[in-house]
CSV table of C-alpha atoms in Angstrom, one decimal:
chain,number,residue,atom,x,y,z
L,1,MET,CA,150.0,107.6,51.6
L,2,SER,CA,150.7,104.2,50.0
L,3,ILE,CA,148.5,101.2,50.3
L,4,GLY,CA,149.7,97.7,49.5
L,5,SER,CA,148.9,94.9,47.1
L,6,ARG,CA,145.5,93.3,46.4
L,7,PRO,CA,144.5,90.1,48.3
L,8,SER,CA,145.8,86.8,46.9
L,9,SER,CA,142.2,85.4,46.8
L,10,GLN,CA,141.0,88.1,44.4
L,11,VAL,CA,140.1,86.5,41.1
L,12,GLY,CA,138.1,89.4,39.5
L,13,GLY,CA,137.9,93.1,39.7
L,14,HIS,CA,140.5,95.8,39.2
L,15,ILE,CA,144.2,95.7,40.2
L,16,GLY,CA,145.1,98.1,43.0
L,17,GLY,CA,141.5,98.5,44.3
L,18,LEU,CA,141.8,96.0,47.2
L,19,GLU,CA,144.0,95.0,50.0
L,20,THR,CA,143.6,93.0,53.2
L,21,THR,CA,144.8,93.2,56.8
L,22,GLU,CA,147.6,90.9,57.6
L,23,ASP,CA,145.4,88.1,58.8
L,24,ASP,CA,143.0,88.5,55.8
L,25,SER,CA,140.1,89.2,58.2
L,26,LEU,CA,139.3,92.7,56.8
L,27,ILE,CA,139.2,94.0,53.3
L,28,ILE,CA,140.1,97.6,52.5
L,29,LYS,CA,138.8,98.8,49.2
L,30,ARG,CA,139.2,102.1,47.4
L,31,ALA,CA,135.8,103.6,46.7
L,32,LEU,CA,133.9,106.6,45.4
L,33,PRO,CA,131.2,108.4,47.4
L,34,VAL,CA,128.3,106.5,45.6
L,35,GLU,CA,129.6,103.1,47.1
L,36,VAL,CA,130.0,104.7,50.5
L,37,GLU,CA,126.4,105.9,50.2
L,38,PHE,CA,125.2,102.5,49.4
L,39,TYR,CA,126.8,100.9,52.5
L,40,GLN,CA,125.4,103.7,54.6
L,41,ASN,CA,121.9,103.2,53.3
L,42,LEU,CA,122.3,99.5,53.9
L,43,ALA,CA,123.1,100.1,57.5
L,44,THR,CA,120.1,102.4,58.2
L,45,SER,CA,117.3,101.3,55.9
L,46,ALA,CA,114.9,98.5,57.1
L,47,ALA,CA,114.2,97.7,53.5
L,48,PHE,CA,117.7,96.2,53.2
L,49,GLU,CA,117.3,93.9,56.2
L,50,PRO,CA,116.6,90.7,54.2
L,51,LEU,CA,119.6,91.4,51.9
L,52,ARG,CA,122.2,91.9,54.7
L,53,PRO,CA,123.1,88.2,55.1
L,54,PHE,CA,124.3,88.2,51.5
L,55,LEU,CA,126.4,91.4,51.9
L,56,PRO,CA,129.8,92.2,53.4
L,57,HIS,CA,129.9,93.6,56.9
L,58,PHE,CA,130.7,97.3,56.6
L,59,TYR,CA,132.9,98.8,59.3
L,60,GLY,CA,133.4,102.4,58.1
L,61,THR,CA,135.5,104.6,55.8
L,62,LEU,CA,138.8,106.4,55.6
L,63,ARG,CA,138.4,109.6,53.6
L,64,LEU,CA,141.2,110.7,51.2
L,65,GLU,CA,141.6,113.8,49.1
L,66,GLY,CA,144.2,113.5,46.4
L,67,GLU,CA,145.3,112.3,43.0
L,68,HIS,CA,145.1,108.7,42.1
L,69,ASP,CA,148.4,107.7,40.5
L,70,THR,CA,147.2,105.4,37.6
L,71,THR,CA,150.7,104.5,36.6
L,72,ARG,CA,150.9,102.2,39.7
L,73,SER,CA,149.0,98.9,39.2
L,74,ASP,CA,149.8,97.2,42.5
L,75,THR,CA,149.3,100.1,44.9
L,76,LEU,CA,147.2,103.1,45.5
L,77,VAL,CA,149.3,106.3,46.0
L,78,VAL,CA,147.5,109.5,47.0
L,79,LYS,CA,149.2,112.8,46.6
L,80,PRO,CA,148.0,116.2,48.0
L,81,LEU,CA,146.0,118.2,45.4
L,82,PRO,CA,146.5,121.9,44.7
L,83,GLU,CA,143.6,124.0,46.0
L,84,SER,CA,142.7,125.0,42.4
L,85,LEU,CA,142.0,121.4,41.5
L,86,LYS,CA,139.9,120.3,44.4
L,87,GLU,CA,136.6,121.2,42.6
L,88,ASP,CA,137.5,118.9,39.7
L,89,THR,CA,135.1,116.0,39.4
L,90,ASP,CA,137.2,113.9,37.1
L,91,GLU,CA,137.6,110.3,38.4
L,92,SER,CA,141.4,110.6,38.9
L,93,THR,CA,141.1,113.8,41.0
L,94,THR,CA,137.8,113.4,42.9
L,95,THR,CA,137.4,112.6,46.6
L,96,TRP,CA,138.3,109.0,47.3
L,97,TYR,CA,137.6,106.9,50.3
L,98,HIS,CA,138.7,103.6,51.7
L,99,ILE,CA,135.8,101.4,52.8
L,100,ILE,CA,136.6,98.7,55.4
L,101,PHE,CA,134.5,95.6,55.3
L,102,ARG,CA,134.5,91.9,56.0
L,103,LEU,CA,132.9,89.0,54.3
L,104,PRO,CA,130.7,86.9,56.6
L,105,ALA,CA,133.0,84.0,56.0
L,106,PRO,CA,136.3,85.4,54.5
L,107,PRO,CA,138.6,83.2,52.4
L,108,ARG,CA,140.8,82.5,55.5
L,109,THR,CA,137.8,80.5,56.9
L,110,PHE,CA,138.5,77.9,54.3
L,111,LEU,CA,141.6,75.6,54.2
L,112,ARG,CA,141.7,75.6,50.4
L,113,PRO,CA,139.0,78.0,48.9
L,114,ASN,CA,137.7,77.5,45.4
L,115,ILE,CA,136.5,81.0,44.4
L,116,LEU,CA,134.1,82.0,41.7
L,117,ASP,CA,133.3,85.7,40.7
L,118,ILE,CA,130.3,86.2,38.5
L,119,LYS,CA,129.3,89.7,37.2
L,120,LEU,CA,125.6,90.2,37.3
L,121,GLY,CA,123.3,92.3,35.1
L,122,THR,CA,122.9,93.3,31.4
L,123,VAL,CA,124.1,96.9,31.8
L,124,LEU,CA,127.8,97.6,32.3
L,125,TYR,CA,127.8,101.4,32.3
L,126,ASP,CA,126.8,103.9,35.0
L,127,GLU,CA,123.9,106.3,34.2
L,128,PHE,CA,126.3,109.2,34.3
L,129,ALA,CA,128.9,107.6,32.0
L,130,SER,CA,130.1,109.5,29.0
L,131,PRO,CA,128.7,108.5,25.5
L,132,GLU,CA,132.1,106.9,24.7
L,133,LYS,CA,132.1,104.8,27.9
L,134,ARG,CA,128.5,103.8,27.3
L,135,ALA,CA,129.3,102.7,23.7
L,136,ARG,CA,132.2,100.6,24.9
L,137,ALA,CA,130.2,99.0,27.6
L,138,GLU,CA,127.3,98.2,25.3
L,139,LYS,CA,129.7,96.6,22.8
L,140,SER,CA,131.3,94.5,25.6
L,141,ALA,CA,127.8,93.3,26.8
L,142,ARG,CA,126.8,92.3,23.2
L,143,GLU,CA,130.1,90.5,22.6
L,144,THR,CA,130.0,88.5,25.8
L,145,THR,CA,127.3,86.5,27.7
L,146,THR,CA,126.3,89.7,29.6
L,147,LEU,CA,123.5,91.0,27.4
L,148,GLU,CA,121.9,87.7,26.6
L,149,THR,CA,122.1,86.0,30.0
L,150,GLY,CA,122.7,88.7,32.6
L,151,ILE,CA,125.9,87.0,33.8
L,152,ARG,CA,129.6,86.8,32.9
L,153,ILE,CA,132.2,84.7,34.6
L,154,THR,CA,134.7,87.3,35.8
L,155,GLY,CA,137.3,84.9,37.1
L,156,PHE,CA,137.8,81.8,39.3
L,157,GLN,CA,140.3,79.6,41.1
L,158,VAL,CA,140.2,75.9,41.8
L,159,TYR,CA,142.7,73.9,43.8
L,160,ASP,CA,144.6,71.1,42.2
L,161,ASN,CA,144.1,68.1,44.4
L,162,SER,CA,147.5,66.6,43.4
L,163,THR,CA,149.6,69.7,44.1
L,164,LEU,CA,147.4,71.3,46.7
L,165,SER,CA,147.9,74.6,44.9
L,166,PRO,CA,145.3,77.0,43.4
L,167,VAL,CA,145.0,77.4,39.7
L,168,LYS,CA,143.5,80.8,38.7
L,169,THR,CA,141.6,81.6,35.5
L,170,ASP,CA,141.3,85.3,34.7
L,171,LYS,CA,138.5,87.3,33.0
L,172,LEU,CA,139.6,86.5,29.5
L,173,TYR,CA,138.1,83.1,29.8
L,174,GLY,CA,134.7,84.4,30.8
L,175,LYS,CA,134.8,87.0,28.0
L,176,SER,CA,135.5,84.3,25.4
L,177,LEU,CA,132.4,82.2,26.3
L,178,LYS,CA,129.2,82.1,24.4
L,179,ALA,CA,125.9,81.6,26.1
L,180,ALA,CA,125.8,77.9,25.0
L,181,GLU,CA,129.2,77.4,26.6
L,182,LEU,CA,128.2,78.6,30.1
L,183,PRO,CA,127.2,75.0,31.4
L,184,ALA,CA,130.8,73.9,30.6
L,185,GLY,CA,132.1,77.0,32.3
L,186,ILE,CA,130.1,76.3,35.5
L,187,ALA,CA,131.3,72.7,35.5
L,188,ARG,CA,134.9,74.0,35.3
L,189,CYS,CA,134.3,76.4,38.1
L,190,LEU,CA,132.5,73.8,40.3
L,191,PRO,CA,134.3,70.6,39.3
L,192,VAL,CA,133.6,67.1,40.5
L,193,ALA,CA,136.5,64.8,41.3
L,194,SER,CA,137.0,62.0,38.7
L,195,THR,CA,138.3,59.6,41.2
L,196,SER,CA,137.5,58.6,44.8
L,197,ASN,CA,141.1,59.0,46.0
L,198,ILE,CA,143.6,61.9,45.9
L,199,ALA,CA,146.9,61.1,44.3
L,200,LEU,CA,149.3,63.6,45.7
L,201,GLY,CA,152.1,64.5,43.3
L,202,ALA,CA,150.3,63.1,40.3
L,203,LYS,CA,151.5,64.4,36.9
L,204,GLU,CA,148.0,65.2,35.7
L,205,PRO,CA,146.0,67.9,37.5
L,206,SER,CA,143.0,66.8,39.4
L,207,PHE,CA,140.2,69.1,40.5
L,208,GLY,CA,137.0,69.0,42.5
L,209,LEU,CA,135.2,67.4,45.4
L,210,PRO,CA,133.8,63.9,45.5
L,211,CYS,CA,130.3,63.9,44.0
L,212,GLY,CA,128.6,63.1,47.3
L,213,THR,CA,130.1,66.2,48.8
L,214,LEU,CA,129.7,68.6,45.9
L,215,LEU,CA,126.0,67.7,45.3
L,216,PRO,CA,124.6,69.0,48.7
L,217,ILE,CA,126.8,72.1,48.3
L,218,MET,CA,125.4,72.8,44.9
L,219,GLU,CA,121.8,72.1,46.0
L,220,SER,CA,122.1,74.5,49.0
L,221,LEU,CA,123.8,77.1,46.8
L,222,ARG,CA,120.9,77.0,44.4
L,223,GLU,CA,118.5,77.6,47.2
L,224,ASP,CA,120.4,80.6,48.4
L,225,ILE,CA,120.5,82.1,44.9
L,226,ALA,CA,116.8,81.6,44.7
L,227,ASP,CA,116.3,83.4,48.0
L,228,LEU,CA,118.5,86.2,46.9
L,229,CYS,CA,116.5,86.6,43.7
L,230,LYS,CA,113.2,86.8,45.7
L,231,ILE,CA,114.8,89.6,47.9
L,232,LEU,CA,116.0,91.6,44.9
L,233,GLU,CA,112.6,91.3,43.2
L,234,VAL,CA,111.1,93.8,45.7
L,235,LEU,CA,114.1,96.2,46.1
L,236,GLU,CA,114.3,99.2,43.8
L,237,LEU,CA,118.0,99.3,43.0
L,238,ARG,CA,120.3,99.7,40.0
L,239,MET,CA,123.3,97.4,40.4
L,240,VAL,CA,125.8,98.2,37.6
L,241,GLY,CA,129.0,96.0,37.9
L,242,ALA,CA,127.9,94.1,41.0
L,243,SER,CA,129.1,90.5,41.3
L,244,LEU,CA,128.2,87.3,43.0
L,245,LEU,CA,131.1,85.8,44.9
L,246,ILE,CA,130.9,82.1,45.6
L,247,ILE,CA,133.5,80.4,47.7
L,248,HIS,CA,133.5,76.7,48.6
L,249,GLU,CA,135.9,74.4,50.4
L,250,SER,CA,138.0,72.2,48.2
L,251,ASP,CA,139.7,70.2,50.9
L,252,TRP,CA,137.8,66.9,50.9
L,253,ASP,CA,137.8,66.2,54.6
L,254,ARG,CA,136.9,69.8,55.7
L,255,ALA,CA,134.3,70.1,53.0
L,256,ALA,CA,132.6,66.8,54.2
L,257,GLN,CA,132.8,68.0,57.8
L,258,GLY,CA,131.4,71.4,56.8
L,259,VAL,CA,128.5,69.7,55.0
L,260,LYS,CA,127.8,67.5,58.0
L,261,LEU,CA,127.8,70.6,60.3
L,262,TYR,CA,125.6,72.4,57.9
L,263,MET,CA,123.0,69.6,57.9
L,264,GLU,CA,123.1,69.4,61.7
L,265,GLU,CA,123.3,73.1,62.7
L,266,GLY,CA,121.8,74.9,59.8
L,267,SER,CA,123.2,77.8,57.7
L,268,ASP,CA,122.5,80.5,60.3
L,269,ASP,CA,124.5,78.8,63.0
L,270,ILE,CA,127.5,77.7,60.9
L,271,ASN,CA,127.7,81.1,59.1
L,272,SER,CA,127.4,83.1,62.3
L,273,ASP,CA,130.1,85.7,63.2
L,274,GLU,CA,133.3,84.0,64.3
L,275,SER,CA,134.4,86.8,66.6
L,276,GLU,CA,133.9,84.6,69.8
L,277,ASP,CA,136.3,82.0,68.4
L,278,GLU,CA,138.9,84.2,66.8
L,279,GLU,CA,141.2,84.4,69.8
L,280,ASP,CA,141.1,80.7,70.3
L,281,GLU,CA,141.8,80.0,66.7
L,282,SER,CA,144.5,82.5,66.0
L,283,GLU,CA,147.4,80.1,66.9
L,284,ASP,CA,145.9,77.4,64.7
L,285,GLU,CA,145.4,79.7,61.8
L,286,ALA,CA,148.9,81.1,62.2
L,287,ALA,CA,150.0,77.5,61.7
L,288,GLY,CA,148.0,77.4,58.4
L,289,THR,CA,145.0,75.2,59.5
L,290,PRO,CA,141.7,76.8,60.7
L,291,LYS,CA,140.7,75.0,64.0
L,292,ARG,CA,137.0,74.4,63.4
L,293,PRO,CA,135.5,73.4,60.1
L,294,GLY,CA,133.7,76.4,58.7
L,295,PRO,CA,130.8,76.6,56.3
L,296,PRO,CA,131.2,74.3,53.2
L,297,TYR,CA,130.5,77.4,51.0
L,298,THR,CA,129.5,81.0,51.1
L,299,VAL,CA,127.7,83.3,48.6
L,300,ASN,CA,127.8,87.1,48.7
L,301,LEU,CA,127.0,90.1,46.6
L,302,ILE,CA,130.1,92.4,46.2
L,303,ASP,CA,131.2,95.4,44.2
L,304,PHE,CA,128.8,98.3,44.6
L,305,ALA,CA,130.8,101.1,43.0
L,306,HIS,CA,127.8,101.9,40.7
L,307,THR,CA,124.9,100.7,42.8
L,308,ARG,CA,122.2,103.2,43.5
L,309,LEU,CA,118.7,103.4,45.0
L,310,ALA,CA,116.1,103.7,42.3
L,311,PRO,CA,112.8,104.6,44.0
L,312,GLY,CA,109.8,104.2,41.7
L,313,LYS,CA,111.8,102.4,39.0
L,314,GLY,CA,111.3,98.8,40.1
L,315,PRO,CA,113.9,96.1,40.5
L,316,ASP,CA,117.0,95.7,38.3
L,317,ARG,CA,115.7,93.3,35.6
L,318,GLY,CA,119.1,92.7,34.3
L,319,VAL,CA,120.4,91.4,37.6
L,320,LEU,CA,117.2,89.3,38.0
L,321,LEU,CA,117.9,87.8,34.6
L,322,GLY,CA,121.4,86.9,35.7
L,323,LEU,CA,120.2,85.1,38.8
L,324,SER,CA,117.6,83.3,36.8
L,325,THR,CA,120.2,82.1,34.4
L,326,LEU,CA,122.5,81.0,37.2
L,327,MET,CA,119.7,79.0,38.8
L,328,LYS,CA,119.0,77.2,35.5
L,329,LEU,CA,122.8,76.5,35.2
L,330,PHE,CA,122.8,75.1,38.7
L,331,ASP,CA,119.7,73.0,38.0
L,332,ASP,CA,121.4,71.4,35.0
L,333,ARG,CA,124.6,70.8,36.9
L,334,ILE,CA,122.8,69.2,39.8
L,335,LYS,CA,121.0,66.9,37.4
L,336,GLU,CA,124.4,65.9,36.0
L,337,LEU,CA,125.7,65.1,39.5
L,338,ARG,CA,122.7,63.1,40.5
L,339,ALA,CA,123.1,61.0,37.3
L,340,MET,CA,126.6,60.0,38.2
L,341,ASP,CA,127.1,56.5,39.5
L,342,ARG,CA,129.7,57.7,42.1
L,343,CYS,CA,127.2,60.2,43.5
L,344,GLY,CA,125.0,57.5,45.0
């Protein structure tokens, strides 16, 4: 069985682990049993109810037994295993699943999505990792912003307003940053336009939304991150390798319309499931333009390959540190925006 390429909107994570359905509405991800268990607990445990708005919608699994062909970076190829090897617990020969899920507002909801992937937590190794993997992960945490701040920018894309094309930045940028450089990193991921007009075809790249549109998005994002932090303070989890995925609209008109709808209808209404509108919008989306303005932004927790319940151990302090760091970075960015003349 062969599974195709990763989604074009992916800016972090591992090559070959993701694909989407043709219309980008569903994501299909290769997963180990621990991630499947997390999603199943999420669906059945009342303790997770407050967290669900921040998580992907889980639709089920496809179970595979076979050998992962690690020589193929763009596909997942599963070959039948000899009976003698089926008890092997090595990662390349263990039981794999495909989990099928959907983000509450997938990238296709946006006309031109700016996407930011931030890895959370101070620990990068699973509790069952070998001593060698643990040593490598600890070294990586020390040498990047992970250990000190609880976050690392994994990757991001921002649209160039002059070419209307996405510009992607990979994980090497985030790994190169020091803690003191994170404010500049956030400003680069969530840019403000330097002019009040878009010059299509300009020679110099131009990024970002007008200040008056970006500011309310940043303020609301900050509130959502604070809400997420409060929820995780009372959940006993260990989230190794989990990420915060932030998507915001970069098209000026649609972003402004989204902010207006957000102010009028509230986040619960504008972020509600779009299933009722999907048939009506399919023709418009096929033409490349979503019919109704969607939310101006979304924020979701993703990547639960090493997330486990931890009863009696308290919350994940490394993840909480990361969210606290992120709130401080957003506070500083919001102050910068409010001080700009063109944000009045």
